[in-house]
Amino acid sequence: MAAADSQNPNIFVYPQSTVERAERSLVCSPFNLSLFEVMGHQSVSLTAIALENGLKQGYTKRPLSELACDNALGWLIQVGVLRREVDGQGITDSFRLTPLGRQMVEQYHGKNWRTPSWRDRLFDAVIRWLRIPF
């Protein structure tokens, strides 16, 4: 479990392996940093991200089907970067950043994602496929 930073109680300190997995998952994802910057301020619905909408908004690197988009966002939820929005009726189709996700986005503020290496892509794919809690 993450501990709070004693100098700033609003900042969580995560294990290095958690931070590395989160960063690797973000840079290997089909999403651009701009999507996560928007999610830092408001929830974003699946329909705004999927298909041509995501490409037009600058959220995705290529058009994604709703299923592919939902799967990629679901992986980022498992990694701990995103959470689904909940309203009075239950779970919605919208997403927001978690505190870990917010820290990752702030780390890249004003920059682009680093380019993932073949090792990053392989490691992310294996962990995602096997669902290893690394």
C-alpha positions in Angstrom: 0.0 0.0 0.0 1.2 3.5 -0.8 2.3 5.7 2.0 1.7 9.5 2.2 4.7 11.8 1.8 5.4 13.4 5.2 6.2 16.8 3.6 3.0 16.9 1.5 0.2 14.7 2.8 -1.7 15.0 -0.6 1.2 13.1 -2.4 1.4 9.4 -2.2 4.7 7.6 -2.5 4.4 4.4 -4.6 6.9 1.5 -4.8 9.3 2.0 -7.7 8.0 -1.1 -9.4 4.5 0.3 -9.4 5.7 3.6 -10.9 7.7 1.8 -13.6 4.8 -0.4 -14.6 2.5 2.6 -14.7 4.9 4.6 -16.9 5.5 1.6 -19.2 1.8 1.0 -19.5 1.1 4.6 -20.4 3.8 5.0 -23.0 2.8 1.6 -24.6 -0.9 2.5 -24.6 -2.6 3.7 -27.8 -3.4 7.0 -26.1 -1.8 10.4 -26.3 -0.8 12.5 -23.2 -3.5 15.0 -24.1 -6.2 12.5 -23.1 -4.7 12.1 -19.6 -4.3 15.8 -19.2 -8.0 16.3 -19.8 -8.8 13.4 -17.4 -6.9 15.3 -14.8 -9.6 18.0 -14.8 -12.7 16.1 -15.9 -14.0 12.7 -16.7 -13.9 11.6 -20.3 -16.4 9.2 -21.8 -15.6 6.1 -23.9 -17.5 7.6 -26.9 -15.3 10.6 -26.9 -12.2 8.4 -27.1 -13.2 5.6 -29.4 -13.4 5.5 -33.2 -12.7 8.7 -35.1 -13.7 10.9 -32.1 -10.5 10.0 -30.3 -8.3 10.7 -33.3 -10.0 14.1 -33.9 -9.7 15.2 -30.3 -6.0 14.1 -30.3 -6.7 11.5 -27.6 -5.5 8.4 -29.6 -2.7 7.6 -31.9 -5.1 5.8 -34.3 -8.8 5.1 -34.4 -9.8 2.4 -31.9 -12.9 0.4 -31.8 -15.0 0.7 -28.7 -13.9 -2.8 -27.6 -10.2 -2.1 -28.1 -10.5 1.3 -26.4 -12.4 -0.2 -23.4 -9.8 -3.0 -23.1 -6.9 -0.5 -23.2 -8.6 1.7 -20.6 -9.4 -1.4 -18.5 -5.7 -2.3 -18.5 -4.8 1.2 -17.2 -7.4 0.7 -14.5 -5.7 -2.5 -13.4 -2.3 -0.8 -13.4 -3.8 1.9 -11.1 -3.6 4.9 -13.4 -7.3 5.3 -14.2 -10.6 4.7 -12.5 -14.2 4.5 -13.8 -16.5 7.3 -12.9 -19.5 6.4 -10.7 -22.7 8.3 -10.4 -25.9 7.7 -8.5 -27.0 5.0 -10.9 -23.7 3.1 -10.7 -20.7 2.8 -13.0 -20.6 5.0 -16.0 -18.7 4.9 -19.3 -16.4 7.7 -18.2 -12.8 7.6 -16.9 -10.7 9.8 -14.6 -7.1 9.7 -13.3 -6.2 8.2 -10.0 -3.6 9.8 -7.7 -0.9 7.6 -9.4 -2.1 8.6 -12.8 -2.1 12.3 -11.8 1.6 12.0 -10.7 2.5 10.3 -14.0 0.9 13.0 -16.1 2.5 15.8 -14.0 5.9 14.1 -14.6 5.4 14.5 -18.3 3.7 18.0 -18.2 4.8 20.0 -21.2 6.6 17.0 -22.8 5.6 14.1 -25.0 5.6 10.5 -23.9 9.0 8.9 -24.2 9.2 6.4 -27.1 8.8 2.9 -25.7 11.6 0.5 -26.5 10.9 -3.0 -27.9 11.7 -4.2 -24.4 9.0 -2.0 -22.9 6.5 -3.2 -25.4 7.4 -6.9 -24.8 7.4 -6.5 -21.1 4.0 -4.7 -21.1 2.5 -7.2 -23.4 3.6 -10.2 -21.3 2.5 -8.7 -18.0 -0.8 -7.7 -19.6 -1.4 -11.1 -21.1 -0.5 -13.0 -18.0 -2.0 -10.4 -15.7 1.0 -10.6 -13.4 0.7 -8.3 -10.4 4.2 -7.0 -10.8 
